[in-house]
C-alpha atoms as a PDB file:
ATOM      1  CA  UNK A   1     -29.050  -4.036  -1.130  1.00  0.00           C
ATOM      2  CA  UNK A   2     -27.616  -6.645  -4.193  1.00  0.00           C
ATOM      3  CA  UNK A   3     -24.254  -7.269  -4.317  1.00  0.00           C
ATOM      4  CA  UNK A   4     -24.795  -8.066  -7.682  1.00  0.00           C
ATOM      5  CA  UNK A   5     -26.124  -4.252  -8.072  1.00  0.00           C
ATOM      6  CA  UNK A   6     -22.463  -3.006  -6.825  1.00  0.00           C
ATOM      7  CA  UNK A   7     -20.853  -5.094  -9.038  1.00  0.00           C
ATOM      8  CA  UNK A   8     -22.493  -4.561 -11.903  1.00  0.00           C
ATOM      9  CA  UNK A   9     -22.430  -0.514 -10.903  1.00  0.00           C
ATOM     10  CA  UNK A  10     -18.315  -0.825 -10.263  1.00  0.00           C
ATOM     11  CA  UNK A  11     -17.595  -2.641 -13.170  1.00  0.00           C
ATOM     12  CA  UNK A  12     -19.287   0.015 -15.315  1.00  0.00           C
ATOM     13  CA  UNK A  13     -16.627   2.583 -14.187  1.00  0.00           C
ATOM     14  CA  UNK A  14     -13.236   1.495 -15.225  1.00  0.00           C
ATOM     15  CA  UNK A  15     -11.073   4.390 -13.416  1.00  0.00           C
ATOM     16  CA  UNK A  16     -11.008   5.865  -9.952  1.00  0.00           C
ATOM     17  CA  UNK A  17     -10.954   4.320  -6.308  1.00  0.00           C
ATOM     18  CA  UNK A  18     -14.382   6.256  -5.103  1.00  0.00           C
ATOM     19  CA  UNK A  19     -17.007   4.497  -6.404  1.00  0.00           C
ATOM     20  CA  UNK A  20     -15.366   1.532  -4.930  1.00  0.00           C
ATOM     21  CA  UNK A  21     -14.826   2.489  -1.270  1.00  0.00           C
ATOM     22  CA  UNK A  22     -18.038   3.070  -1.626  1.00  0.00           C
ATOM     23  CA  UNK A  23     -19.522  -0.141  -2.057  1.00  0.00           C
ATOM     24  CA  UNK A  24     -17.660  -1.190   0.172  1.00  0.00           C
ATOM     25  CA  UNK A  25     -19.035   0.814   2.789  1.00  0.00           C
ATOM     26  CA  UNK A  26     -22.309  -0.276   1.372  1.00  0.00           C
ATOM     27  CA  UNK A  27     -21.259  -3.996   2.041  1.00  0.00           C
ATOM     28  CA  UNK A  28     -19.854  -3.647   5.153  1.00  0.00           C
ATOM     29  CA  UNK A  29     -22.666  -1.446   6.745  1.00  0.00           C
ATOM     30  CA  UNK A  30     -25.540  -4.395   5.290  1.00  0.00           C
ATOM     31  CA  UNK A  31     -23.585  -7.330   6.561  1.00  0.00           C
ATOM     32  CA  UNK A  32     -22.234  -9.051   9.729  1.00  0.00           C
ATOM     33  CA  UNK A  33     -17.983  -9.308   9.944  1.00  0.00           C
ATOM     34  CA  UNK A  34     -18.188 -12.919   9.050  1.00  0.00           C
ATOM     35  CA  UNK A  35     -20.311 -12.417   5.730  1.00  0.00           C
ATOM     36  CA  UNK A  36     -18.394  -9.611   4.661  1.00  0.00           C
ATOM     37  CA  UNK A  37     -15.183 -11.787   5.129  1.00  0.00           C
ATOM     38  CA  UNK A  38     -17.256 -14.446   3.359  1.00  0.00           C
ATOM     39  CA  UNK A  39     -17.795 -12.115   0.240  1.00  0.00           C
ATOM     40  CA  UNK A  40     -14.621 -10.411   0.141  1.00  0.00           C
ATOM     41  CA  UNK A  41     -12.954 -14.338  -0.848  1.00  0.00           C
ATOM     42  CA  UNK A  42     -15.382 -14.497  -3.594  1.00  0.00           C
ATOM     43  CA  UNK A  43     -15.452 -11.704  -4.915  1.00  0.00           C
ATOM     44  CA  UNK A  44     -11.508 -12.043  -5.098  1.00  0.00           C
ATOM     45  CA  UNK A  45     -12.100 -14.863  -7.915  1.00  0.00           C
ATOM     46  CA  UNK A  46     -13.812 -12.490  -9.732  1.00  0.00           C
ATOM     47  CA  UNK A  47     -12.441 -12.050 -13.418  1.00  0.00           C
ATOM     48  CA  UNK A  48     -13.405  -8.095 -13.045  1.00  0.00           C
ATOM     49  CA  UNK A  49     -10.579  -6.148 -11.857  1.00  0.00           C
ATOM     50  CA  UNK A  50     -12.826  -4.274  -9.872  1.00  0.00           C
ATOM     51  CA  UNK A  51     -14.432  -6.864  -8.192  1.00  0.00           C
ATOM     52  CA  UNK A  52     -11.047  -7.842  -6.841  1.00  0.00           C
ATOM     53  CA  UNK A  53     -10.545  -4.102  -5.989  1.00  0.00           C
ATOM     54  CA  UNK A  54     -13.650  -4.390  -3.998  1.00  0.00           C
ATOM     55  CA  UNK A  55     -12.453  -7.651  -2.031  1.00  0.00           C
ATOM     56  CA  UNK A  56      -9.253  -6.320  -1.211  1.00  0.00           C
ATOM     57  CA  UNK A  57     -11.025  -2.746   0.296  1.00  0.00           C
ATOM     58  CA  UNK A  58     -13.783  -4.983   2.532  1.00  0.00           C
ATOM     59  CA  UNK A  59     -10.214  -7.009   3.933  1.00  0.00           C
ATOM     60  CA  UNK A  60      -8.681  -3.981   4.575  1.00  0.00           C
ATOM     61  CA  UNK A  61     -11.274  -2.999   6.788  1.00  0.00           C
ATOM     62  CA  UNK A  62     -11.866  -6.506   8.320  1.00  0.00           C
ATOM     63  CA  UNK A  63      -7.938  -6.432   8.711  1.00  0.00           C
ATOM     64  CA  UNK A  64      -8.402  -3.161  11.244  1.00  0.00           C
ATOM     65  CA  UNK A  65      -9.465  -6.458  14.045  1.00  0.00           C
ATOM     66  CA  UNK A  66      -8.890  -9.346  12.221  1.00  0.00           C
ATOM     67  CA  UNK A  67      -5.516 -11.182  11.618  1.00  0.00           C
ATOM     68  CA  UNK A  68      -7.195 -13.832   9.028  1.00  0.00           C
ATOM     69  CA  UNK A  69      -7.803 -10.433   6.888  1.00  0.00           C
ATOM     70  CA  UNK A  70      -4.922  -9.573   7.171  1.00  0.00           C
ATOM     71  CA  UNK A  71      -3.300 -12.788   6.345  1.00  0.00           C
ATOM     72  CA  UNK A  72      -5.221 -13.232   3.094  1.00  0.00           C
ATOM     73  CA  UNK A  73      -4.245  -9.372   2.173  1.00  0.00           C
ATOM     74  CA  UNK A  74      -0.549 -10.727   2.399  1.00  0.00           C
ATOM     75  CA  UNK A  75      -0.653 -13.865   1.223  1.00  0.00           C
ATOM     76  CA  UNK A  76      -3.307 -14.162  -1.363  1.00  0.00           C
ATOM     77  CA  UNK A  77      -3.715 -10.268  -2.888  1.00  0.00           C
ATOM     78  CA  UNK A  78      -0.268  -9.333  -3.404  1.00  0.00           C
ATOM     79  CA  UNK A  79      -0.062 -11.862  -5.865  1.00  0.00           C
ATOM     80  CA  UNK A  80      -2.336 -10.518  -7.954  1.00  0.00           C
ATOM     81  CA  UNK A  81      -1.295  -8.519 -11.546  1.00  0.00           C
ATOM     82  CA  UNK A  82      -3.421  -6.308 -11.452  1.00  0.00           C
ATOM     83  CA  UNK A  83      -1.941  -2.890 -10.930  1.00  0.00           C
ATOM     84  CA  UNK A  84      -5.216  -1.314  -9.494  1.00  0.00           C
ATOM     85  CA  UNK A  85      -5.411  -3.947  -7.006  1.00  0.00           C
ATOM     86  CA  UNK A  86      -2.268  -3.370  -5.758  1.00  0.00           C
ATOM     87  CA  UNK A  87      -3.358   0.370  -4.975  1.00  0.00           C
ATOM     88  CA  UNK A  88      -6.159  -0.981  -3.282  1.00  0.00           C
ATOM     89  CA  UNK A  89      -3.994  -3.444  -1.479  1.00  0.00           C
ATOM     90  CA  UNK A  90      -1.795   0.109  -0.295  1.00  0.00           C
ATOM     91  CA  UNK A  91      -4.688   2.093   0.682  1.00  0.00           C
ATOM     92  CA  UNK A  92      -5.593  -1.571   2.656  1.00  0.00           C
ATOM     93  CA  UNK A  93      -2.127  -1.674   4.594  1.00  0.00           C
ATOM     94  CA  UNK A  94      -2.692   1.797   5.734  1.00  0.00           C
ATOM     95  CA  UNK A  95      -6.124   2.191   6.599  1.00  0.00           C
ATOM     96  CA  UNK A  96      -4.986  -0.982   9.168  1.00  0.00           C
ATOM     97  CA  UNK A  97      -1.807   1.367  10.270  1.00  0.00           C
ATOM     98  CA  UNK A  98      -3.956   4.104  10.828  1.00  0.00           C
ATOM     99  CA  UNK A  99      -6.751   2.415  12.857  1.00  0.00           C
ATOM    100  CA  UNK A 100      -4.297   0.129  14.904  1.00  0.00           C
ATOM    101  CA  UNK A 101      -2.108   3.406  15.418  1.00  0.00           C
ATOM    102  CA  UNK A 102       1.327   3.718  13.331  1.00  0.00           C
ATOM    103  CA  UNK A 103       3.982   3.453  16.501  1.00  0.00           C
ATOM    104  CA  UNK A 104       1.637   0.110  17.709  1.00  0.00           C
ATOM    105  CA  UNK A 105       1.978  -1.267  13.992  1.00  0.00           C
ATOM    106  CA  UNK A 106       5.756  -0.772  13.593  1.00  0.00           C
ATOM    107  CA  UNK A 107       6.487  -4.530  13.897  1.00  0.00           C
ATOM    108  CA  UNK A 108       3.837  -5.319  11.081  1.00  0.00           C
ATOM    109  CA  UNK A 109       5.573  -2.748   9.028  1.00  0.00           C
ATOM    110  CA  UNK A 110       8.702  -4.209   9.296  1.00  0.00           C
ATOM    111  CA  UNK A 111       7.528  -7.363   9.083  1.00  0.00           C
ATOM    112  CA  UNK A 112       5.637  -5.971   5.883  1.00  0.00           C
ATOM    113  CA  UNK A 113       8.902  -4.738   4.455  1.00  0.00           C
ATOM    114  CA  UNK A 114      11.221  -7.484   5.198  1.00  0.00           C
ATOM    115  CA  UNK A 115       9.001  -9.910   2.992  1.00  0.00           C
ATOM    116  CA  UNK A 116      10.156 -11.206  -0.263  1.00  0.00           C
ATOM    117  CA  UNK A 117       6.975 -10.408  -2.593  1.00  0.00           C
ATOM    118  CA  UNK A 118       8.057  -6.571  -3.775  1.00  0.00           C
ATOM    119  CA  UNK A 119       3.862  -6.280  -4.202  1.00  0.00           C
ATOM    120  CA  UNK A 120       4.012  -6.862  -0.114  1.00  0.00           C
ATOM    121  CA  UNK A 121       7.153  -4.326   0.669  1.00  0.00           C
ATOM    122  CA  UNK A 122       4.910  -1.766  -1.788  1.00  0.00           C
ATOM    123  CA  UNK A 123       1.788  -2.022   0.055  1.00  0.00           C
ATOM    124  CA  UNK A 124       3.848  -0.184   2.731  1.00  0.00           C
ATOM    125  CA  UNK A 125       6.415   2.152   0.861  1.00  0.00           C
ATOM    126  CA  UNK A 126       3.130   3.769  -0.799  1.00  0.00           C
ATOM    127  CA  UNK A 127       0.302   3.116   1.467  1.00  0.00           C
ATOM    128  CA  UNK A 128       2.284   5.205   3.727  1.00  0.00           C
ATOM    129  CA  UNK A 129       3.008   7.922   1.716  1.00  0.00           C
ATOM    130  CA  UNK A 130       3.265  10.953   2.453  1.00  0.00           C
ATOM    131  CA  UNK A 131       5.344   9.170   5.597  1.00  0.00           C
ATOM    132  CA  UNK A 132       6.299  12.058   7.514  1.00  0.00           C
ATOM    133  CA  UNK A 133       2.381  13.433   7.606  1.00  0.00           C
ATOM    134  CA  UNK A 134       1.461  10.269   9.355  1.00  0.00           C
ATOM    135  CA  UNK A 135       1.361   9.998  13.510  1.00  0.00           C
ATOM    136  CA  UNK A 136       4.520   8.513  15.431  1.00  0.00           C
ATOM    137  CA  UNK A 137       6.608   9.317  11.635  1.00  0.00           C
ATOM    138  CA  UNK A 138       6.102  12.750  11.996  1.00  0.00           C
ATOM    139  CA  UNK A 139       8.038  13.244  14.861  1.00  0.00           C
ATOM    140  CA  UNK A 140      10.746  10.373  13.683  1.00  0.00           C
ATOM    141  CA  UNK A 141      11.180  10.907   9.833  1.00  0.00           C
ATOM    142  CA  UNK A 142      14.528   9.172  10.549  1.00  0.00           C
ATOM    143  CA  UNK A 143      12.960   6.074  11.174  1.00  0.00           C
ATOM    144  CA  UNK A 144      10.529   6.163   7.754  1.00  0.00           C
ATOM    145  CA  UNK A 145      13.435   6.832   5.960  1.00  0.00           C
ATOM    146  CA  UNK A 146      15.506   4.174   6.972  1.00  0.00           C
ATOM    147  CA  UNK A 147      12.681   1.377   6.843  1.00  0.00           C
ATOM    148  CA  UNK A 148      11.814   2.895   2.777  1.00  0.00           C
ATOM    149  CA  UNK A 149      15.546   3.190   1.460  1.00  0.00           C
ATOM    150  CA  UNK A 150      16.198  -0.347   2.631  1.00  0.00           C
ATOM    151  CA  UNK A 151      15.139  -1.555  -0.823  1.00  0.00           C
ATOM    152  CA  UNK A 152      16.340   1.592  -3.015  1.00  0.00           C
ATOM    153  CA  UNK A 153      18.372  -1.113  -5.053  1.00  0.00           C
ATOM    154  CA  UNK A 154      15.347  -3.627  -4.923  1.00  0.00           C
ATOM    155  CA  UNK A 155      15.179  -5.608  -8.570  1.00  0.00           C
ATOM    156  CA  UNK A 156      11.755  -4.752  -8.754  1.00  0.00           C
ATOM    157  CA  UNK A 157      11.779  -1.281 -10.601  1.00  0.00           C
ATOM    158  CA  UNK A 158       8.066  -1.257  -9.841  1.00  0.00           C
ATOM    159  CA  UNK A 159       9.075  -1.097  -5.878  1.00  0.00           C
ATOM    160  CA  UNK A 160      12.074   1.126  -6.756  1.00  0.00           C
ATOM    161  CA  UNK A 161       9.845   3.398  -8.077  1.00  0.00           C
ATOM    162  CA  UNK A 162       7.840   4.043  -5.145  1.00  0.00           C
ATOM    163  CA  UNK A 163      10.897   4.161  -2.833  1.00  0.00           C
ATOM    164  CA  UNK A 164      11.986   6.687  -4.740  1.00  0.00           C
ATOM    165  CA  UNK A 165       9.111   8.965  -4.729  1.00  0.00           C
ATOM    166  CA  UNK A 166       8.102   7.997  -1.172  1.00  0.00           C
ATOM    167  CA  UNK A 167      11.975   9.840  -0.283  1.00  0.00           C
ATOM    168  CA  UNK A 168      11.543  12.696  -2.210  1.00  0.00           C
ATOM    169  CA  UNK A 169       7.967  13.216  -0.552  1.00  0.00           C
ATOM    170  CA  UNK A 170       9.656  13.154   2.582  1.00  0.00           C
ATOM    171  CA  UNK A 171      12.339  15.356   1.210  1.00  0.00           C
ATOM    172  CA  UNK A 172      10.009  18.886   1.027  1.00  0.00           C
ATOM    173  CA  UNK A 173      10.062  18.782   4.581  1.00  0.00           C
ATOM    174  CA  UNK A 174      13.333  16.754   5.698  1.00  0.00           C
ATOM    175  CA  UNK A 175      15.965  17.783   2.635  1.00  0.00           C
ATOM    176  CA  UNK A 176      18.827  17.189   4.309  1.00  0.00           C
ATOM    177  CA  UNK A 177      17.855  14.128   6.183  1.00  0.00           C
ATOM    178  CA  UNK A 178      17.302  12.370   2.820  1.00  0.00           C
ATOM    179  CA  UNK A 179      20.901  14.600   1.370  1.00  0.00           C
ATOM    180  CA  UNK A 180      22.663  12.667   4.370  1.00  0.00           C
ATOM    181  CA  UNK A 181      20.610   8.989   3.139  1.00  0.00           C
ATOM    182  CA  UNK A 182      21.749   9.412  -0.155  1.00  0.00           C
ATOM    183  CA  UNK A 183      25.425  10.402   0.387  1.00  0.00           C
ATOM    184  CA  UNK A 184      25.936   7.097   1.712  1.00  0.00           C
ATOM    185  CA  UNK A 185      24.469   5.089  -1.333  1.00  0.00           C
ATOM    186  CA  UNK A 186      26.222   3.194  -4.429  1.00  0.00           C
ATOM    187  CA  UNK A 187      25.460   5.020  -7.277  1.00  0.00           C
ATOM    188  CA  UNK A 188      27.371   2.740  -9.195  1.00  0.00           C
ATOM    189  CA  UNK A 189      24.714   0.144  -8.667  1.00  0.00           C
ATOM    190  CA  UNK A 190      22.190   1.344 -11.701  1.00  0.00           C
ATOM    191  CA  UNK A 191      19.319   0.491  -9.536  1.00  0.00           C
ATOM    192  CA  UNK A 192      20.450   2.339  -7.171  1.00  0.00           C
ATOM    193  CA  UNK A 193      21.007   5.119  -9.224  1.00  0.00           C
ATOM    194  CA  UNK A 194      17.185   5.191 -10.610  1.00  0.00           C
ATOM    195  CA  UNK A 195      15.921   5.430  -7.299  1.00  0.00           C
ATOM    196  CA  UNK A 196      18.662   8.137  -6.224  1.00  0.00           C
ATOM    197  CA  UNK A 197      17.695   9.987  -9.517  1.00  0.00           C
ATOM    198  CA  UNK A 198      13.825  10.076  -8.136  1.00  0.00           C
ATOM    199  CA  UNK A 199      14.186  10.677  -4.078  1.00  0.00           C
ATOM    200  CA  UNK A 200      16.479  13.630  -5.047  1.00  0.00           C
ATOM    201  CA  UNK A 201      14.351  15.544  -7.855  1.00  0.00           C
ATOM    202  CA  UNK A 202      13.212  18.631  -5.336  1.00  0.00           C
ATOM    203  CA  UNK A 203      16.864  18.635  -3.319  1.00  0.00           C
ATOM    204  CA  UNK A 204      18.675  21.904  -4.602  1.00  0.00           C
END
C-alpha cells in the first residue's frame, strides 16, 4: 500500500467524502498510531484540498485516544479555508463524541463551543447534527438546544447558518421546545433574525 497511490486516487475525485474515509481506513489499518499521526501532519501541508481532507479524517480517528490529535484538529485545521475541510473537520469532532460517548464528552463540547474560531464552534453545531438522534441528546434535547442557539447572533453567517439549520433539525421532533427558544430572542438584531428565519422554516 502507497500513500502516494491514495493521493493520487483522491485527488482525481474532486466531490464526495467516501472515497476519502476510505483511504483513510486504508492508512490507518497499514500503519502503527504514531505513523499515521506522522502522515496525517504532512499530508496537512499538502496544496490538494483533499489531501488535507485526508489528514484531518486520520486525526479524527487518532483523536478517539489521543489528546495531541485532538489538539492539532483545534488548533491547526480549523484554520484552514477550505470549506471541504471544514466538513471533514465536523465529521472529525463527532466521530470523537461518538466513540468517547456524547454525555462523557459534554465538557469538550462546551469547551468546543465556547472557543473564539467560528470554524471550531461549527465543527460541533454540524458534526452533531441531527442533535436529538445522538445518545445522552436524545433524551435532553433541552440541553442541545441551549449549547447551539448560544451563537444564533454569531458574526460569522457561515456559523449562523448551521445554528440555524441544526434548530430546525431538532424542531421535527421538539417544535415547541425550539417555539419557546425563539420567543425569547431579539429579532431586531438582523443576525439574529437570519438564524430565527432558518431554525423556524418547518414550525407551523
Amino acid at each position: 500500500m502507497h500513500i502516494d497511490k491514495i493521493l493520487r486516487d483522491i485527488v482525481a475525485i474532486e466531490h464526495g467524502f467516501q472515497h476519502i474515509l476510505d483511504g483513510a481506513d486504508e492508512i490507518l489499518s497499514a500503519h502503527s498510531k504514531e505513523r499515521c499521526f506522522e502522515l496525517a501532519v504532512e499530508l496537512f501541508e499538502y496544496e490538494a484540498y483533499q489531501a488535507r481532507m485526508l489528514a484531518t479524517t486520520i486525526l479524527g480517528r487518532l483523536a478517539t485516544e489521543d489528546n495531541n490529535a485532538l489538539c492539532i484538529l483545534k488548533e491547526r485545521i480549523s484554520t484552514d479555508e477550505n470549506w471541504r475541510v471544514q466538513e471533514m473537520l465536523a465529521k472529525a469532532f463527532d466521530e470523537v463524541c461518538k466513540h468517547r460517548g456524547y454525555e462523557v464528552s459534554l465538557p469538550l463540547i462546551e469547551e468546543w463551543v465556547n472557543d473564539n474560531n467560528p470554524n471550531v464552534i461549527r465543527a460541533v453545531t454540524e458534526g452533531l447534527r441531527i442533535w436529538t438522534n445522538r445518545p445522552f441528546f436524545k433524551e435532553t434535547p433541552s440541553v442541545a438546544i441551549a449549547l447551539i442557539a448560544k451563537h444564533k447572533g454569531h458574526e460569522s453567517e457561515y456559523l449562523r447558518k448551521s445554528v440555524g439549520n441544526a434548530l430546525r433539525d431538532i424542531s421535527k421532533k421538539h417544535a415547541e421546545l425550539i417555539r419557546q427558544e425563539v420567543q425569547q430572542w431579539d429579532l431586531s438584531n438582523s443576525r439574529v433574525l437570519f438564524t430565527y428565519k432558518l431554525a423556524v422554516k418547518l414550525l407551523k
